[in-house]
Amino acid sequence: MKKITAILALAIVLTGCAEREVDRPDLPEQTSVTMTAQQAEAKKTDVSKLSRTKIGYGSGVQTDEKNRTTGALDFNKRYSQLGATAINTDDAKITLTFDQGYENGYTAKILDTLKEKKVRAVFFLLKDYAEKNPELVKRMIDEGHIIGNHSVHHYSMPTLDEKTCESEITDMHKYVKDTFGYEMNLFRPPMGEFSELSLTVTKNCGYQTMMWSFAYADWDTKKQPDPVTSEKKLVNAAHEGAIYLLHSVSKTNAEILGNVIDGIRANGFEFN
C-alpha cells in the first residue's frame, strides 16, 4: 500500500476553487507550503485533445507466473501516467476494497471481521450511501479504514463533459470533508468505465484512480454465489500487490471474509 500511503500523506486536491495548505514530501515533517488557486490550475493537464472514447475495464482471468492478472498489469502500463492503477507492483501486500453503492445490512459484520483480523480496507462511497449511513462511514474512518470517492450519482464518467465529470468528484469530496472532516484522494469510476479524458480530469482533481486486479460476481443480492466455492476462489486468486474488488451488499462476502483472510495469510500473503 506504498502508493496509497504516499497519496494519503499528500492529500492534494487541486479543485482550483480556493487557497489551501498542502504537505510536500520533499519538505521536513511539520512543514507546509501554500498553493494558490492559480498555481493549482497551472498544474492541471489540458484535456482538450484527449480521447473521450469509453473503455470498460476488466482485469480478466489470464495470469502471469506470479498469479497476477495480465489485464491489471496492462492497465498499469497504459494508464499509470494518468494517475491510475489496477495492481500494486511496488508492494507485495494485498488490498481489500469494497464498493458501497447502498447498504444491505452486512457492512457492520464486514467491519467487525476486519477489526478482528486487523486488516485495513478501502471503502468507495457514493454520496447517497454517505448521506444515509453516517454512522457506518464514521466507524470506517474511526477504525482506520480508507474512504474512497465513488462519485455523486454513479454516472459513467466517460459519457460526461469535463465540468460534470469534475463535479461528480469534487462535490462528493466536499460533502465528505464537510460532514466527516476527512479528505479523500482515491477514486473508483462507476462500473469501471473510463476514458483518457475522465482519468485526466480525475488526476487534475488531485485523485488517483484505483481499479482492481481481482473481482468476481458477488453484487447480485438475489443470486449470491456459493460460500464454499467463493472462499476457495478468493483465496486461490491471491497475488502480490493484489487489489480485490468486493461488494458489501453481498451476504456471501460477509459470511466468508474471515476465512478468506485466514486462507490468504496461510498462503504467505499479508494485507495492508
Coordinates of C-alpha atoms in Angstrom, one line a residue:
M1 CA 0.0 0.0 0.0
K2 CA 3.0 2.3 -0.5
K3 CA 1.2 4.3 -3.2
I4 CA -1.9 4.7 -1.1
T5 CA 0.2 5.8 1.9
A6 CA 2.0 8.4 -0.1
I7 CA -1.2 9.7 -1.6
L8 CA -2.8 10.0 1.9
A9 CA 0.3 11.9 3.1
L10 CA 0.0 14.4 0.2
A11 CA -3.8 14.9 0.3
I12 CA -3.6 17.4 -2.5
V13 CA -6.9 18.2 -4.1
L14 CA -6.5 20.6 -7.0
T15 CA -10.0 21.9 -7.3
G16 CA -8.8 25.4 -8.2
C17 CA -11.5 26.8 -6.0
A18 CA -9.6 28.3 -3.1
E19 CA -6.2 28.7 -1.5
R20 CA -5.2 25.9 0.8
E21 CA -2.1 24.4 2.5
V22 CA -0.7 21.1 1.2
D23 CA 2.0 18.9 2.5
R24 CA 5.1 18.3 0.4
P25 CA 7.1 15.1 0.6
D26 CA 10.4 17.0 -0.1
L27 CA 10.0 19.3 2.9
P28 CA 10.7 18.4 6.5
E29 CA 7.9 17.0 8.6
Q30 CA 5.6 19.6 10.0
T31 CA 6.4 22.0 7.2
S32 CA 3.8 23.0 4.6
V33 CA 3.6 25.2 1.6
T34 CA 0.7 27.3 0.4
M35 CA -0.7 26.6 -3.1
T36 CA -2.8 29.3 -4.6
A37 CA -5.7 28.6 -6.9
Q38 CA -3.7 29.9 -9.8
Q39 CA -0.8 27.5 -9.1
A40 CA -3.2 24.6 -8.7
E41 CA -4.8 25.5 -12.0
A42 CA -1.4 25.7 -13.8
K43 CA -0.6 22.1 -12.6
K44 CA -3.7 20.7 -14.3
T45 CA -3.2 18.8 -17.6
D46 CA -5.0 20.2 -20.6
V47 CA -7.8 17.7 -21.6
S48 CA -9.0 19.4 -24.7
K49 CA -7.3 17.0 -27.1
L50 CA -7.7 13.8 -25.1
S51 CA -9.8 10.8 -26.2
R52 CA -13.3 10.7 -24.9
T53 CA -13.8 7.1 -26.1
K54 CA -15.4 5.0 -23.4
I55 CA -13.5 2.0 -22.2
G56 CA -14.9 -0.7 -19.9
Y57 CA -12.2 -2.1 -17.5
G58 CA -11.9 -5.7 -16.5
S59 CA -8.9 -7.4 -15.0
G60 CA -9.7 -10.6 -16.9
V61 CA -8.7 -14.2 -15.8
Q62 CA -5.4 -14.6 -17.6
T63 CA -2.5 -14.6 -15.1
D64 CA 1.3 -14.5 -15.3
E65 CA 3.8 -16.7 -13.4
K66 CA 3.1 -14.8 -10.2
N67 CA -0.7 -15.3 -10.5
R68 CA -1.2 -11.6 -11.3
T69 CA -3.9 -10.8 -13.8
T70 CA -2.4 -9.6 -17.0
G71 CA -5.3 -7.3 -17.6
A72 CA -4.4 -5.3 -14.4
L73 CA -0.7 -5.2 -15.4
D74 CA -1.6 -4.0 -18.9
F75 CA -3.8 -1.3 -17.4
N76 CA -0.9 0.0 -15.3
K77 CA 1.4 0.1 -18.3
R78 CA -1.2 2.1 -20.3
Y79 CA -2.6 4.5 -17.7
S80 CA -0.2 4.9 -14.8
Q81 CA 0.9 8.2 -16.2
L82 CA -2.7 9.4 -15.8
G83 CA -2.6 8.6 -12.1
A84 CA -4.4 5.2 -12.5
T85 CA -3.6 1.8 -11.1
A86 CA -5.1 -1.7 -11.0
I87 CA -2.4 -3.6 -9.2
N88 CA 0.3 -2.5 -6.8
T89 CA 3.5 -3.5 -8.5
D90 CA 5.8 -2.0 -5.8
D91 CA 4.0 -3.5 -2.8
A92 CA 3.5 -7.3 -2.2
K93 CA 0.7 -6.8 0.2
I94 CA -2.9 -7.3 -0.7
T95 CA -5.5 -4.5 -0.6
L96 CA -9.2 -5.3 0.1
T97 CA -11.6 -2.8 -1.4
F98 CA -15.4 -2.6 -1.1
D99 CA -17.8 -0.6 -3.4
Q100 CA -20.5 0.9 -1.3
G101 CA -23.5 1.5 -3.6
Y102 CA -26.2 1.0 -0.9
E103 CA -26.5 -0.6 2.5
N104 CA -27.8 -4.1 2.7
G105 CA -27.2 -4.8 6.3
Y106 CA -23.8 -6.6 6.0
T107 CA -21.3 -3.7 6.4
A108 CA -21.2 -3.8 10.2
K109 CA -20.4 -7.5 10.1
I110 CA -17.6 -6.9 7.5
L111 CA -16.2 -4.1 9.7
D112 CA -16.3 -6.5 12.7
T113 CA -14.3 -9.1 10.8
L114 CA -11.7 -6.5 9.5
K115 CA -11.3 -5.3 13.1
E116 CA -10.8 -8.8 14.4
K117 CA -8.3 -9.7 11.7
K118 CA -6.5 -6.3 11.9
V119 CA -7.0 -5.6 8.2
R120 CA -7.4 -2.1 6.8
A121 CA -9.7 -1.9 3.7
V122 CA -10.7 0.8 1.3
F123 CA -14.4 1.7 1.1
F124 CA -15.5 3.5 -2.1
L125 CA -18.6 5.5 -1.2
L126 CA -21.4 7.1 -3.3
K127 CA -22.8 10.3 -1.9
D128 CA -26.2 8.7 -1.3
Y129 CA -24.5 6.0 0.7
A130 CA -22.6 8.5 2.9
E131 CA -25.8 10.6 3.4
K132 CA -27.9 7.6 4.5
N133 CA -25.3 5.8 6.6
P134 CA -23.2 8.4 8.5
E135 CA -22.7 6.1 11.5
L136 CA -21.1 3.4 9.3
V137 CA -18.9 5.9 7.5
K138 CA -17.8 7.4 10.8
R139 CA -17.0 3.9 12.0
M140 CA -14.9 3.2 8.9
I141 CA -12.9 6.3 9.5
D142 CA -12.5 5.8 13.2
E143 CA -11.3 2.2 12.7
G144 CA -8.6 3.3 10.4
H145 CA -10.0 2.3 7.0
I146 CA -9.6 4.4 3.9
I147 CA -12.6 6.2 2.4
G148 CA -12.6 6.4 -1.4
N149 CA -14.7 8.5 -3.7
H150 CA -17.1 6.6 -6.0
S151 CA -18.8 9.8 -7.3
V152 CA -22.1 11.6 -6.5
H153 CA -24.5 9.9 -8.9
H154 CA -22.8 6.7 -10.2
Y155 CA -22.7 8.0 -13.8
S156 CA -20.5 6.6 -16.4
M157 CA -17.6 9.1 -16.2
P158 CA -16.6 9.0 -19.9
T159 CA -20.1 9.9 -21.0
L160 CA -19.9 13.2 -19.1
D161 CA -18.5 16.6 -20.2
E162 CA -15.4 17.8 -18.5
K163 CA -17.2 20.0 -15.9
T164 CA -19.8 17.4 -15.0
C165 CA -17.1 14.8 -14.7
E166 CA -15.1 17.1 -12.3
S167 CA -18.2 18.0 -10.2
E168 CA -19.0 14.3 -9.7
I169 CA -15.7 14.0 -7.9
T170 CA -15.3 17.4 -6.2
D171 CA -18.9 17.6 -4.9
M172 CA -18.6 14.2 -3.3
H173 CA -15.2 15.3 -1.9
K174 CA -16.6 18.5 -0.4
Y175 CA -19.5 16.6 1.2
V176 CA -17.3 14.0 2.9
K177 CA -14.8 16.7 4.0
D178 CA -17.5 19.0 5.4
T179 CA -19.5 16.2 7.1
F180 CA -16.8 13.9 8.4
G181 CA -13.6 16.1 8.3
Y182 CA -12.0 13.5 6.0
E183 CA -10.2 14.2 2.7
M184 CA -10.4 11.5 0.1
N185 CA -7.9 11.1 -2.7
L186 CA -8.7 7.7 -4.2
F187 CA -11.4 7.4 -6.9
R188 CA -13.0 4.4 -8.5
P189 CA -15.1 5.2 -11.6
P190 CA -18.6 3.7 -11.5
M191 CA -18.9 0.5 -13.5
G192 CA -15.1 0.6 -14.1
E193 CA -15.8 2.8 -17.2
F194 CA -13.3 5.5 -18.2
S195 CA -11.6 7.4 -21.0
E196 CA -8.3 9.2 -21.3
L197 CA -10.2 12.4 -20.6
S198 CA -12.0 11.2 -17.5
L199 CA -8.8 9.7 -16.0
T200 CA -7.0 13.0 -16.6
V201 CA -9.9 15.0 -15.0
T202 CA -9.7 12.7 -12.0
K203 CA -5.9 13.3 -11.8
N204 CA -6.5 17.1 -12.1
C205 CA -8.8 16.9 -9.1
G206 CA -5.9 15.6 -7.0
Y207 CA -7.1 12.0 -7.1
Q208 CA -5.6 8.6 -8.0
T209 CA -7.8 6.2 -9.9
M210 CA -7.9 2.8 -8.3
M211 CA -9.3 -0.1 -10.3
W212 CA -8.7 -3.8 -9.3
S213 CA -6.8 -6.9 -10.1
F214 CA -9.4 -9.4 -8.9
A215 CA -13.2 -9.3 -8.9
Y216 CA -16.0 -11.9 -9.0
A217 CA -19.8 -12.0 -9.4
D218 CA -20.8 -11.0 -5.8
W219 CA -23.1 -8.0 -6.4
D220 CA -26.4 -9.6 -7.3
T221 CA -28.2 -9.9 -4.0
K222 CA -30.8 -12.3 -5.5
K223 CA -28.2 -14.6 -6.8
Q224 CA -25.5 -14.9 -4.3
P225 CA -22.5 -17.2 -5.1
D226 CA -21.9 -20.4 -3.1
P227 CA -19.9 -19.6 0.0
V228 CA -17.6 -22.6 -0.2
T229 CA -16.8 -22.1 -3.9
S230 CA -16.4 -18.4 -3.4
E231 CA -14.0 -18.8 -0.4
K232 CA -11.8 -21.1 -2.5
K233 CA -11.9 -18.7 -5.5
L234 CA -10.8 -15.7 -3.4
V235 CA -8.0 -17.5 -1.6
N236 CA -6.6 -19.0 -4.8
A237 CA -6.7 -15.6 -6.6
A238 CA -4.2 -14.1 -4.2
H239 CA -1.1 -12.5 -5.7
E240 CA 1.5 -9.9 -4.9
G241 CA 0.1 -6.4 -4.9
A242 CA -3.5 -7.6 -5.5
I243 CA -6.4 -5.2 -5.3
Y244 CA -9.6 -7.1 -4.6
L245 CA -12.9 -5.6 -5.6
L246 CA -15.7 -6.8 -3.3
H247 CA -19.3 -5.6 -2.7
S248 CA -20.6 -5.1 0.8
V249 CA -24.1 -5.9 -0.3
S250 CA -23.0 -9.5 -0.6
K251 CA -24.2 -11.9 2.1
T252 CA -21.6 -14.4 0.9
N253 CA -18.8 -11.9 1.4
A254 CA -19.9 -11.1 4.9
E255 CA -20.0 -14.8 5.7
I256 CA -16.7 -15.9 4.3
L257 CA -14.5 -12.8 4.8
G258 CA -12.8 -14.1 7.9
N259 CA -11.9 -17.4 6.4
V260 CA -10.7 -15.7 3.2
I261 CA -8.3 -13.5 5.2
D262 CA -7.0 -16.5 7.1
G263 CA -6.6 -18.6 4.0
I264 CA -4.7 -15.9 2.1
R265 CA -2.4 -15.4 5.1
A266 CA -1.8 -19.1 5.3
N267 CA -0.5 -18.9 1.8
G268 CA 2.1 -16.5 2.8
F269 CA 0.5 -13.1 1.9
E270 CA -0.3 -10.2 4.1
F271 CA -2.8 -7.3 3.9
N272 CA -2.4 -3.6 4.1

